[in-house]
PDB file of C-alpha atoms and ligand atoms in Angstrom:
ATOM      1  CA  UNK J 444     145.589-105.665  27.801  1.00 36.00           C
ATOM      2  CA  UNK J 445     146.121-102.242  26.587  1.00 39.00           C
ATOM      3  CA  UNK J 446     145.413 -99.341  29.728  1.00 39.00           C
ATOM      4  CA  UNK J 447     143.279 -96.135  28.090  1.00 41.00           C
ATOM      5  CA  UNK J 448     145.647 -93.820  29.961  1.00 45.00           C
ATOM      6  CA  UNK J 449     145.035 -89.953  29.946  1.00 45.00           C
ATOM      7  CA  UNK J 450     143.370 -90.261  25.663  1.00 51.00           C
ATOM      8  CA  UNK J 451     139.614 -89.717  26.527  1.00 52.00           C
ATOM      9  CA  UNK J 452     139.572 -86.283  24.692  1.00 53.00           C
ATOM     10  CA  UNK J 453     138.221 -83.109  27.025  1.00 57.00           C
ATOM     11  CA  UNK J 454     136.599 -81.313  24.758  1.00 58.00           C
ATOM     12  CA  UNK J 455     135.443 -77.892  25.917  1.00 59.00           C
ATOM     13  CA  UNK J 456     132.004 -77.906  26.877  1.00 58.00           C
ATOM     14  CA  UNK J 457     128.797 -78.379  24.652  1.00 55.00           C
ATOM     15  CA  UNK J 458     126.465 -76.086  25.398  1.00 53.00           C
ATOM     16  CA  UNK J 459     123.642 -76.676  27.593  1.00 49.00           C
ATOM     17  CA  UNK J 460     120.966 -75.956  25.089  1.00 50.00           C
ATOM     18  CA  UNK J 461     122.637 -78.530  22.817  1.00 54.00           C
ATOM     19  CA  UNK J 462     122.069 -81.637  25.601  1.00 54.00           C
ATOM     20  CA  UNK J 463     118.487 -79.928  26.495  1.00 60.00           C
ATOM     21  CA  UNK J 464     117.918 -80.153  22.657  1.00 65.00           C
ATOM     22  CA  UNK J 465     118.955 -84.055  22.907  1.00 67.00           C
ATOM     23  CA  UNK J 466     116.862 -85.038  25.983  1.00 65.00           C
ATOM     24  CA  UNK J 467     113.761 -83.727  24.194  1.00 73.00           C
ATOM     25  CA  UNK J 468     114.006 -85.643  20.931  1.00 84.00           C
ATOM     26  CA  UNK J 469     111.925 -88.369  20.589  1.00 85.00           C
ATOM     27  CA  UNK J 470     114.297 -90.085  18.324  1.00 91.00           C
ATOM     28  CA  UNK J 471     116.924 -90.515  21.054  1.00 92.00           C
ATOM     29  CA  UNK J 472     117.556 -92.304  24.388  1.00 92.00           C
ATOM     30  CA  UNK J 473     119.831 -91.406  27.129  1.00 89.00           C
ATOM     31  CA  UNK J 474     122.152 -93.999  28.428  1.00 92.00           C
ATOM     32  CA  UNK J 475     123.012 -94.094  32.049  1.00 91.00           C
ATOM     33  CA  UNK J 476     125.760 -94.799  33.566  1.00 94.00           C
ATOM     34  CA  UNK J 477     128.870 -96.781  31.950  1.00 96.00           C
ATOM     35  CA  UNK J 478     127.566-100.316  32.006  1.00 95.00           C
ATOM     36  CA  UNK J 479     124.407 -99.023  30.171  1.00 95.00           C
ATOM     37  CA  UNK J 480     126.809 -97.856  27.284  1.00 96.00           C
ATOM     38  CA  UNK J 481     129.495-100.103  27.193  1.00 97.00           C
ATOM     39  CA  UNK J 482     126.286-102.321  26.307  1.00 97.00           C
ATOM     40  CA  UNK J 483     125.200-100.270  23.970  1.00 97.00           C
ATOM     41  CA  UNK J 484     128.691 -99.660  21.527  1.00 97.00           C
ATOM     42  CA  UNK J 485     128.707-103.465  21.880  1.00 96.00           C
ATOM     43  CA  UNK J 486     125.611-104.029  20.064  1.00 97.00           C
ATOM     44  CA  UNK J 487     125.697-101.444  17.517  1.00 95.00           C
ATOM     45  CA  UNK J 488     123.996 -98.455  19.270  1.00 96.00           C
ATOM     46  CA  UNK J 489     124.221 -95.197  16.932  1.00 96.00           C
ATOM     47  CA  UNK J 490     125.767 -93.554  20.167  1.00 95.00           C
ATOM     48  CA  UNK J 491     126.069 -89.012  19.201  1.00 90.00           C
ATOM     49  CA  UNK J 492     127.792 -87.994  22.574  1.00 89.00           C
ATOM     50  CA  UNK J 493     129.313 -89.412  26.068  1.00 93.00           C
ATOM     51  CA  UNK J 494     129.355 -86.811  28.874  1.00 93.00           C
ATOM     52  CA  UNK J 495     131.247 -87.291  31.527  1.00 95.00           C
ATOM     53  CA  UNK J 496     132.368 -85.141  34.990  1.00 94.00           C
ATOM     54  CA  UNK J 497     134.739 -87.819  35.509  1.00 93.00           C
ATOM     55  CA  UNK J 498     136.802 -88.720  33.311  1.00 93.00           C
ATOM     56  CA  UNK J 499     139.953 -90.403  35.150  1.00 93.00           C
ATOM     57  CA  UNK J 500     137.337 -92.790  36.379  1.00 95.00           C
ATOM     58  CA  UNK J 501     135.623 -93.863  32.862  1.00 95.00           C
ATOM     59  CA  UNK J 502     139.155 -94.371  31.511  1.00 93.00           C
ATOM     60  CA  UNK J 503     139.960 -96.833  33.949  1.00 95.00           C
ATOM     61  CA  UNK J 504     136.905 -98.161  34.090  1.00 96.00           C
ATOM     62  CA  UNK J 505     137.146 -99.520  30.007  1.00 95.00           C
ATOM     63  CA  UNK J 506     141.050-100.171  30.285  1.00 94.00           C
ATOM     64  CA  UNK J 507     139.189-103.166  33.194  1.00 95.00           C
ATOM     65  CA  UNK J 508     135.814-103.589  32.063  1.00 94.00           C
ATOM     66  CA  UNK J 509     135.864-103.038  28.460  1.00 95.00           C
ATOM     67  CA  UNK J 510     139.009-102.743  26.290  1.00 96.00           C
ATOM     68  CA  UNK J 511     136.850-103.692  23.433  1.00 95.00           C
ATOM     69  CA  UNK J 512     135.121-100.710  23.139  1.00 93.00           C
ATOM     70  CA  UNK J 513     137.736 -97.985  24.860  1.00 94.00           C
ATOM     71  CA  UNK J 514     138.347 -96.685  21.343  1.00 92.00           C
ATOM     72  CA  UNK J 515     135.014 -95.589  20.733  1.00 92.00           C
ATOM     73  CA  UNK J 516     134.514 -94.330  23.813  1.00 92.00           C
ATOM     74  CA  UNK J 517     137.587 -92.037  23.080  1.00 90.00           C
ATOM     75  CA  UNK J 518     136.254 -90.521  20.801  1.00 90.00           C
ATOM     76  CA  UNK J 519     132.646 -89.780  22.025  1.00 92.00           C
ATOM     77  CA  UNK J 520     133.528 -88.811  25.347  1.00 94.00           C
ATOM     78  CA  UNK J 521     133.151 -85.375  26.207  1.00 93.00           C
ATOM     79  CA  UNK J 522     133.963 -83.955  29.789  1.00 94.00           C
ATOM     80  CA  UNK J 523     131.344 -81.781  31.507  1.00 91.00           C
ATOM     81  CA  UNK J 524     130.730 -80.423  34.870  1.00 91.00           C
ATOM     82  CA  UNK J 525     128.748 -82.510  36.764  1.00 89.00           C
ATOM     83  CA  UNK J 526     125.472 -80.186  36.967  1.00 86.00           C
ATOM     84  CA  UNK J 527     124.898 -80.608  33.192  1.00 81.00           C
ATOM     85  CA  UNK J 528     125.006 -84.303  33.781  1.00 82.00           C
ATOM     86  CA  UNK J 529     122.368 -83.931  36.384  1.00 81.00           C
ATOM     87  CA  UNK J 530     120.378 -81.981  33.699  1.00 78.00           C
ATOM     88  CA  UNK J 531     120.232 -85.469  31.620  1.00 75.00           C
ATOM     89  CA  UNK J 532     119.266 -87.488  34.175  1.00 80.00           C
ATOM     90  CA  UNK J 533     117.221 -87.537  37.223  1.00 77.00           C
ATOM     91  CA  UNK J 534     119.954 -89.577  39.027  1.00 82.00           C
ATOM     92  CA  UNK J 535     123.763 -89.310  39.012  1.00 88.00           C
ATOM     93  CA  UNK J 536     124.895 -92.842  38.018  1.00 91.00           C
ATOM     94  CA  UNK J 537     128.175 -93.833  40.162  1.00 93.00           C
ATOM     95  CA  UNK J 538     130.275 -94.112  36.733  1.00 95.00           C
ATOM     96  CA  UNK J 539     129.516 -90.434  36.637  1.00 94.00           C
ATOM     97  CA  UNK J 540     128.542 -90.900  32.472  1.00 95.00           C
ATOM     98  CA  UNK J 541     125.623 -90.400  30.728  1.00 92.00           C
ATOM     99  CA  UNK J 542     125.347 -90.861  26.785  1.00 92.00           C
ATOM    100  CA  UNK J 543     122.786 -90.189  24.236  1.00 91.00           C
ATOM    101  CA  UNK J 544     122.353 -92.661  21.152  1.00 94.00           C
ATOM    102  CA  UNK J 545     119.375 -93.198  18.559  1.00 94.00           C
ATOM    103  CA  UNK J 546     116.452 -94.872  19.469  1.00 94.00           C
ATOM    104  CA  UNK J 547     116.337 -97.603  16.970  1.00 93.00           C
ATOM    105  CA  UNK J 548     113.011 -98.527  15.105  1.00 89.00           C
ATOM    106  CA  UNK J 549     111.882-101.636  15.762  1.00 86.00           C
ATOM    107  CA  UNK J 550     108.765-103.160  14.042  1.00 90.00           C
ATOM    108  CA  UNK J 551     106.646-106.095  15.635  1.00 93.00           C
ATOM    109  CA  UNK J 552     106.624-108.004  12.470  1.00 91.00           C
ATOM    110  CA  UNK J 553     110.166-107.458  11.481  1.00 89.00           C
ATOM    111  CA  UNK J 554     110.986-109.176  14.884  1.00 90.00           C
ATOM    112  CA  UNK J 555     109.092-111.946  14.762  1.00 93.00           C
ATOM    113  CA  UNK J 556     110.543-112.545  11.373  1.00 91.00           C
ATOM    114  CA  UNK J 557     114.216-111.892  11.593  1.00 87.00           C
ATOM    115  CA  UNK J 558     115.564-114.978  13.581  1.00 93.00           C
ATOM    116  CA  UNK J 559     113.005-118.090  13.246  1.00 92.00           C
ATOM    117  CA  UNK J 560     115.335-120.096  15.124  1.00 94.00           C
ATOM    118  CA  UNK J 561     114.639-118.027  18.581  1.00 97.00           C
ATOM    119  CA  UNK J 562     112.190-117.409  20.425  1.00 97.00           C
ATOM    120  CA  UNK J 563     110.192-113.950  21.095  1.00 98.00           C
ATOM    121  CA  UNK J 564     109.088-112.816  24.328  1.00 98.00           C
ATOM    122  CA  UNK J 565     106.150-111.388  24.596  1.00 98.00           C
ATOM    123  CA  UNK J 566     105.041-109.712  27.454  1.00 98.00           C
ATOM    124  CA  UNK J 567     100.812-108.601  27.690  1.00 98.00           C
ATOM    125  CA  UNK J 568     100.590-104.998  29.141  1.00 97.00           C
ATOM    126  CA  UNK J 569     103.634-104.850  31.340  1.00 97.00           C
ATOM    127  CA  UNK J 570     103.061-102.171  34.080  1.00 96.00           C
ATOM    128  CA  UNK J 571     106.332-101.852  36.011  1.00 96.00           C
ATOM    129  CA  UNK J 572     109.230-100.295  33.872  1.00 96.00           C
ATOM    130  CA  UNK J 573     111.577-101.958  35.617  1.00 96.00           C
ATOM    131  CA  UNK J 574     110.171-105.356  35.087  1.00 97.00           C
ATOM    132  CA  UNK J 575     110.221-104.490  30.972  1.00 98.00           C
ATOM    133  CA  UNK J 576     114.287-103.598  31.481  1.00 98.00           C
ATOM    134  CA  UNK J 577     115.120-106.823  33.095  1.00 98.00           C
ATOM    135  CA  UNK J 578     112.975-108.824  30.774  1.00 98.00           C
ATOM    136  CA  UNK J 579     114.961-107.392  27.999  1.00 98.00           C
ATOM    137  CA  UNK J 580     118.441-107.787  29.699  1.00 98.00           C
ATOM    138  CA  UNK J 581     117.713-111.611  30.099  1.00 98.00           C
ATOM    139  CA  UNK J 582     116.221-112.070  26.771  1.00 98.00           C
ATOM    140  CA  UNK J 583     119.182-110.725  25.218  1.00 98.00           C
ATOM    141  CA  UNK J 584     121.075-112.768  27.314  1.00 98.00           C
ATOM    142  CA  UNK J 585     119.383-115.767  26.915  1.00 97.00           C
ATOM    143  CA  UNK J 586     119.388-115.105  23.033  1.00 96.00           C
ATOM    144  CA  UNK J 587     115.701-114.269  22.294  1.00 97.00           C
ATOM    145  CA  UNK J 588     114.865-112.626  19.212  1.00 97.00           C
ATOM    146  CA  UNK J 589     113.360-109.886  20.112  1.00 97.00           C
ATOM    147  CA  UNK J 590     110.825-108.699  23.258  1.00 98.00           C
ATOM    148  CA  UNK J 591     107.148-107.712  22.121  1.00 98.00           C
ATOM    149  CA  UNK J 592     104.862-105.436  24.552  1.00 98.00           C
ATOM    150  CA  UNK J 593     101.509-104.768  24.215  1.00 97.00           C
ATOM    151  CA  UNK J 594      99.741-101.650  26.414  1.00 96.00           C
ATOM    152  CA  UNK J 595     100.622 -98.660  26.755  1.00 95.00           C
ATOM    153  CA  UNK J 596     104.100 -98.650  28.120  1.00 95.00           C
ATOM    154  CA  UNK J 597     106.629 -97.662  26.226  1.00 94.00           C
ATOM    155  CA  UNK J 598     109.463-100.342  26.453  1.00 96.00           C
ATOM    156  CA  UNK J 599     112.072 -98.090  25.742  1.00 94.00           C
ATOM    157  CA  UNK J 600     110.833 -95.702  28.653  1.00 91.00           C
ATOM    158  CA  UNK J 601     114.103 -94.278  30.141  1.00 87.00           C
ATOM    159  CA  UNK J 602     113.081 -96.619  33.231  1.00 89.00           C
ATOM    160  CA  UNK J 603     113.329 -99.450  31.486  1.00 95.00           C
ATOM    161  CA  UNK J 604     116.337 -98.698  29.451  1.00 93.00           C
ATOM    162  CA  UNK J 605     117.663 -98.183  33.248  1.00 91.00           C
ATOM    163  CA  UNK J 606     116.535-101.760  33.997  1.00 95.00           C
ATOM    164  CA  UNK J 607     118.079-103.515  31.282  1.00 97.00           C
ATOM    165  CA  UNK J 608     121.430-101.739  31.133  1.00 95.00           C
ATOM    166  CA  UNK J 609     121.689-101.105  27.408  1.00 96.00           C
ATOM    167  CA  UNK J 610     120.524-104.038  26.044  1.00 98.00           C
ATOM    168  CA  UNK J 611     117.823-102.954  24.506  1.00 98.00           C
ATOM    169  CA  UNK J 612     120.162-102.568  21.656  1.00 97.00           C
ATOM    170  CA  UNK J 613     121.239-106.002  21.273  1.00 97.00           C
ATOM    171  CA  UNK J 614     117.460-107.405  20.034  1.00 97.00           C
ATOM    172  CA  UNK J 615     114.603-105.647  18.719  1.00 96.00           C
ATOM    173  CA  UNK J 616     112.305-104.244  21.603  1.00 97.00           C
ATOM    174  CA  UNK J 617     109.342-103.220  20.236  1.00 96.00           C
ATOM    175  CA  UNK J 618     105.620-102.219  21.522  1.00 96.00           C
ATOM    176  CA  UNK J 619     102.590-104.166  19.739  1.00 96.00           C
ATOM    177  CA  UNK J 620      99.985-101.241  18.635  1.00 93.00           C
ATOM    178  CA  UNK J 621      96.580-102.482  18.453  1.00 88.00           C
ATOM    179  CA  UNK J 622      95.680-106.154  17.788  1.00 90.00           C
ATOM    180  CA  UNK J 623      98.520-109.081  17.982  1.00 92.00           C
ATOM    181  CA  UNK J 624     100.124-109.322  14.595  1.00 93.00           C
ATOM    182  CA  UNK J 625     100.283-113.011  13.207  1.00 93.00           C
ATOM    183  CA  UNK J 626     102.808-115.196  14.163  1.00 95.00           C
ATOM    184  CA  UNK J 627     103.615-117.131  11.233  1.00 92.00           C
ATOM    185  CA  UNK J 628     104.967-120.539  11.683  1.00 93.00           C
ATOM    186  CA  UNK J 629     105.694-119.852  15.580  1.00 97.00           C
ATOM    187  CA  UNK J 630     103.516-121.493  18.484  1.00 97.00           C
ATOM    188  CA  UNK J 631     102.313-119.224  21.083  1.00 98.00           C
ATOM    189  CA  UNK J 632     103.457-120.717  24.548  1.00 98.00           C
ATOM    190  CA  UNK J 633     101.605-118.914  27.319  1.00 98.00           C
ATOM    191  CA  UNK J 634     103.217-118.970  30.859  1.00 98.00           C
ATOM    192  CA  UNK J 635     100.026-119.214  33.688  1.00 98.00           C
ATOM    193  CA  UNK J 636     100.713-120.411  36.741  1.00 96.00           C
ATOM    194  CA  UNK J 637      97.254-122.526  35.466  1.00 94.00           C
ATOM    195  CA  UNK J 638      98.484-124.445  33.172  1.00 96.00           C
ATOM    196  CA  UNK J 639     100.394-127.759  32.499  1.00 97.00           C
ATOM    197  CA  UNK J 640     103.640-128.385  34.150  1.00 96.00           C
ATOM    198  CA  UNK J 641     106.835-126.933  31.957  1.00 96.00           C
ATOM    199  CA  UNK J 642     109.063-129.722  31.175  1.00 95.00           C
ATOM    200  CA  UNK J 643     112.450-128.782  31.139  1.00 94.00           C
ATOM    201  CA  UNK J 644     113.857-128.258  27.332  1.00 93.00           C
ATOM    202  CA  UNK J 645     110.361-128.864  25.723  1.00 91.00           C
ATOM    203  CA  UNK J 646     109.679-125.500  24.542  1.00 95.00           C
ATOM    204  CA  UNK J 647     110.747-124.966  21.026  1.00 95.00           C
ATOM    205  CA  UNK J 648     113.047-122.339  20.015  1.00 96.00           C
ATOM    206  CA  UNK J 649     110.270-121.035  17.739  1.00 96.00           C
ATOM    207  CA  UNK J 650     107.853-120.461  19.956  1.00 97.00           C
ATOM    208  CA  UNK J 651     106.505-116.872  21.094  1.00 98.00           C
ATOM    209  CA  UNK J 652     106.329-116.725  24.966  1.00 98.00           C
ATOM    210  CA  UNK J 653     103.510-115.051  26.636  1.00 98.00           C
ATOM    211  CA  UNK J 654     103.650-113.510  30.192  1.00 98.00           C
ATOM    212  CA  UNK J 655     101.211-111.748  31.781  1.00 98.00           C
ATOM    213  CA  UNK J 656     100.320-108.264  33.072  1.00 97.00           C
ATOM    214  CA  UNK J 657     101.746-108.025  36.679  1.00 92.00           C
ATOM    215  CA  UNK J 658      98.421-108.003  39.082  1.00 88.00           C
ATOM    216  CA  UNK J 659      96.173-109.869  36.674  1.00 92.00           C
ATOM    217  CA  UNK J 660      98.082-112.355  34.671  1.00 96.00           C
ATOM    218  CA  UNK J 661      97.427-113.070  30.598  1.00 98.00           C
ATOM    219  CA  UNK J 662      93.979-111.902  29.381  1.00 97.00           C
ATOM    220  CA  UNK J 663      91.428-114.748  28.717  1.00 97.00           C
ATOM    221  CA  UNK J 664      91.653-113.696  24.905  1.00 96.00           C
ATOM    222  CA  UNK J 665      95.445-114.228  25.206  1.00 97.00           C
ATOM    223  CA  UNK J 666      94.874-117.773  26.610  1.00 98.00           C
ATOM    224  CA  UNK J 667      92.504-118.861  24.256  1.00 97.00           C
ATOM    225  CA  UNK J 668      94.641-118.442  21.496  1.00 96.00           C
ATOM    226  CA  UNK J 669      97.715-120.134  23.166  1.00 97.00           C
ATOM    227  CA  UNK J 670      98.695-123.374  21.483  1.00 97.00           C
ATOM    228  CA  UNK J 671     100.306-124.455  24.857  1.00 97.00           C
ATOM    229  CA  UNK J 672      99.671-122.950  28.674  1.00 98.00           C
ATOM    230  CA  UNK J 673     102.599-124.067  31.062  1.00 98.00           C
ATOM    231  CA  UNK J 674     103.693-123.574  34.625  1.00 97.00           C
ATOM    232  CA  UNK J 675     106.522-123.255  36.261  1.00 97.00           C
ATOM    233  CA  UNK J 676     106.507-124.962  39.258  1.00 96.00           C
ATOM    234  CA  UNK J 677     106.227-123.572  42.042  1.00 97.00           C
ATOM    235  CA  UNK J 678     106.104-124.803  46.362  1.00 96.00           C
ATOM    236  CA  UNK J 679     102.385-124.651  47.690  1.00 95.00           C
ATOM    237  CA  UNK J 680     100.944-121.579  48.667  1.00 96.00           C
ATOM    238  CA  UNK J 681     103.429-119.484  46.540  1.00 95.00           C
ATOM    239  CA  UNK J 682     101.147-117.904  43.917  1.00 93.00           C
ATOM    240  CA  UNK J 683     103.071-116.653  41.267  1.00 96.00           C
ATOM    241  CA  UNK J 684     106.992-115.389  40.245  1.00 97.00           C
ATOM    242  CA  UNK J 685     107.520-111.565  39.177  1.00 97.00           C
ATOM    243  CA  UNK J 686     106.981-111.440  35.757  1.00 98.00           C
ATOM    244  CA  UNK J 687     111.256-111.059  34.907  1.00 98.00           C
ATOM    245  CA  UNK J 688     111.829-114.491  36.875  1.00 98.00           C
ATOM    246  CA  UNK J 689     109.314-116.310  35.481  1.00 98.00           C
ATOM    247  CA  UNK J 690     110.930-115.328  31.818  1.00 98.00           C
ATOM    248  CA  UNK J 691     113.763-115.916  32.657  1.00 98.00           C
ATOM    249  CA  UNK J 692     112.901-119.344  34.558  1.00 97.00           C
ATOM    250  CA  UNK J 693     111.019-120.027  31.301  1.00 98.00           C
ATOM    251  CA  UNK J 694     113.909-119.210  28.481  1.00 98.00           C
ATOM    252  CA  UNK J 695     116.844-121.164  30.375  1.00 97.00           C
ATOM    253  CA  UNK J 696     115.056-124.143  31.646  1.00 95.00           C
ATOM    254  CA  UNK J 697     112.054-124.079  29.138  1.00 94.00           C
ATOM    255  CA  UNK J 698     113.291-123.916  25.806  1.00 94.00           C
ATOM    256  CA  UNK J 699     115.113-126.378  23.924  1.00 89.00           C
ATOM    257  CA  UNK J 700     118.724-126.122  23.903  1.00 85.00           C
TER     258      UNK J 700
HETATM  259  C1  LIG Q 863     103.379-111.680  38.657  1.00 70.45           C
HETATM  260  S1  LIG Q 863     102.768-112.825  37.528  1.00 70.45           S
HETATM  261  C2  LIG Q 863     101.027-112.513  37.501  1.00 70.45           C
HETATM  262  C3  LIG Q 863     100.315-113.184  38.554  1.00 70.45           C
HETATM  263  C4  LIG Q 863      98.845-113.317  38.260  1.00 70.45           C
HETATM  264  N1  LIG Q 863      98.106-113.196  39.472  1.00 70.45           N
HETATM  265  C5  LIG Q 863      98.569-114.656  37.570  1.00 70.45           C
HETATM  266  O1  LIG Q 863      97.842-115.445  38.142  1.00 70.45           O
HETATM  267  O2  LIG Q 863      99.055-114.901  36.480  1.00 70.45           O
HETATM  268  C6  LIG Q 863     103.219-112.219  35.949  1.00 70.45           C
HETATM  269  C7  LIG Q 863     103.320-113.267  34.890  1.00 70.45           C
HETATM  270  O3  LIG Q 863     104.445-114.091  35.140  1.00 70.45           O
HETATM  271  C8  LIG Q 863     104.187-115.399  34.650  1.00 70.45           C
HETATM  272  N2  LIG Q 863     104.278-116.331  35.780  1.00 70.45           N
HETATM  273  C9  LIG Q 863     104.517-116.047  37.074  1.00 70.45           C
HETATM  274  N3  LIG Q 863     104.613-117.167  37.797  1.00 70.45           N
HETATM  275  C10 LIG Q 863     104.429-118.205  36.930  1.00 70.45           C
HETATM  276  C11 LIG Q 863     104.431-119.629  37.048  1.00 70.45           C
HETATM  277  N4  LIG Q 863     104.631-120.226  38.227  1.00 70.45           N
HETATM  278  N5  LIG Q 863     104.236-120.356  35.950  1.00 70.45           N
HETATM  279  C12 LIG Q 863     104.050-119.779  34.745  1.00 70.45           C
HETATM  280  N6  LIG Q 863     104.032-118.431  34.577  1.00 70.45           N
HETATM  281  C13 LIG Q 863     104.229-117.672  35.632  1.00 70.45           C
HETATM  282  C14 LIG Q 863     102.786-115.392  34.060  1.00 70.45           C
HETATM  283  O4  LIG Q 863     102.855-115.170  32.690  1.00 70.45           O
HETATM  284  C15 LIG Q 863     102.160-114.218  34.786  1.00 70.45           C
HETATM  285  O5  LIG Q 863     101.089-113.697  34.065  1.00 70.45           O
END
């Protein structure tokens, strides 16, 4: 495996209105730290700049964690001292890097469209950021087609893109304006600790999976259009699972292989 000794370029210095110009854009999303980009490059990210204070420590952190993507890097990477990075971000990720790439568009329809043969995850007025960015990081890693909110979060807040480490690049992650589009051909599943026991493997790889809001659960509108409503189990007096377990509980032992 090839070491990425001493070539990450140290450019001088962009200037500081340039990055304050970046952060404001609507159009763009910072990426922090190096897992969140090394995610990112992977799955296609339009990434415009990499600023780093350290930049010993990102080249040995892609010679061991990402030789597939050290080239790129190379030539994003600009060094920077660390107080402009702290003007990006309001914490200092360890990996000392902090990148800004395109915000993708991502349409509702378009996702439930593009890969039939996965399912969508759907999540009804998600109120913790966090929770959106690890629903996305296991959807993508579960191989979901895309992740579908509905509220007023915006799932590519920069707390959730903190949450999922970058992977909101690798599906479509997109917010629901207004009333639930159709679905086509695919069968809403909803996921209520109130409905019929989840047998393993029995959900098909079609369906759209519904999760409720955090305190509250799916809306009574939501559940009435459901073509299924399954449970995970779950040992007596335990109520419910935080909304990212329970997707993920339901994409790896629910849906059919
Ligand atoms: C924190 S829970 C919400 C709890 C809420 N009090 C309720 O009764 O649904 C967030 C979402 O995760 C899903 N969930 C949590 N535990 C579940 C279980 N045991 N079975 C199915 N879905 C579950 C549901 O979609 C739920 O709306």
């Amino acid at each position: 495996m090839d070491r990425v000794n001493n070539n990450v370029s140290r450019t001088p210095a962009a200037p500081p209105t340039a990055v304050e110009r970046l952060r404001a854009d609507p159009g763009l999303v910072v990426l922090e730290g190096f897992h969140a980009l090394k995610h990112a490059l992977r799955f296609g990210a339009a990434v415009e700049v990499a600023v780093t204070s350290d930049p010993d420590g990102v080249e040995r952190l892609a010679a061991e964690l990402a030789p597939d993507i050290a080239g790129r890097l190379r030539e994003l990477v600009v060094v920077q001292p660390a107080t402009t990075l702290r003007e990006l971000v309001p914490r200092m990720p360890h990996t000392r890097i902090v990148a800004v790439a395109r915000r993708p568009t991502a349409d509702p329809v378009a996702a439930l469209g593009a890969r039939p043969d996965a399912p969508v995850v759907l999540l009804e007025d998600p109120r913790h950021l966090g929770n959106v960015g690890a629903v996305v990081r296991v959807a993508a890693a579960a191989g979901a087609a895309g992740v579908l909110t509905t509220g007023e979060r915006d799932p590519w807040h920069p707390a959730a893109l903190r949450g999922s480490a970058g992977l909101h690049f690798a599906l479509p992650v997109a917010r629901v304006a207004g009333e639930l589009p159709s679905l086509g051909d695919r069968p809403l599943v909803a996921l209520t600790p109130e409905g019929d026991e989840l047998v393993p493997g029995s959900v098909p790889r079609t369906a759209v999976l519904a999760f409720g809001t955090e305190r509250h659960g799916l809306s009574d509108a939501l559940l009435a259009r459901a073509d299924a409503r399954l449970r995970l189990r779950m040992r007596p007096g335990v109520s419910s699972l935080n909304l990212a377990t329970a997707v993920a509980a339901a994409l790896y032992a629910g849906v059919a292989p």
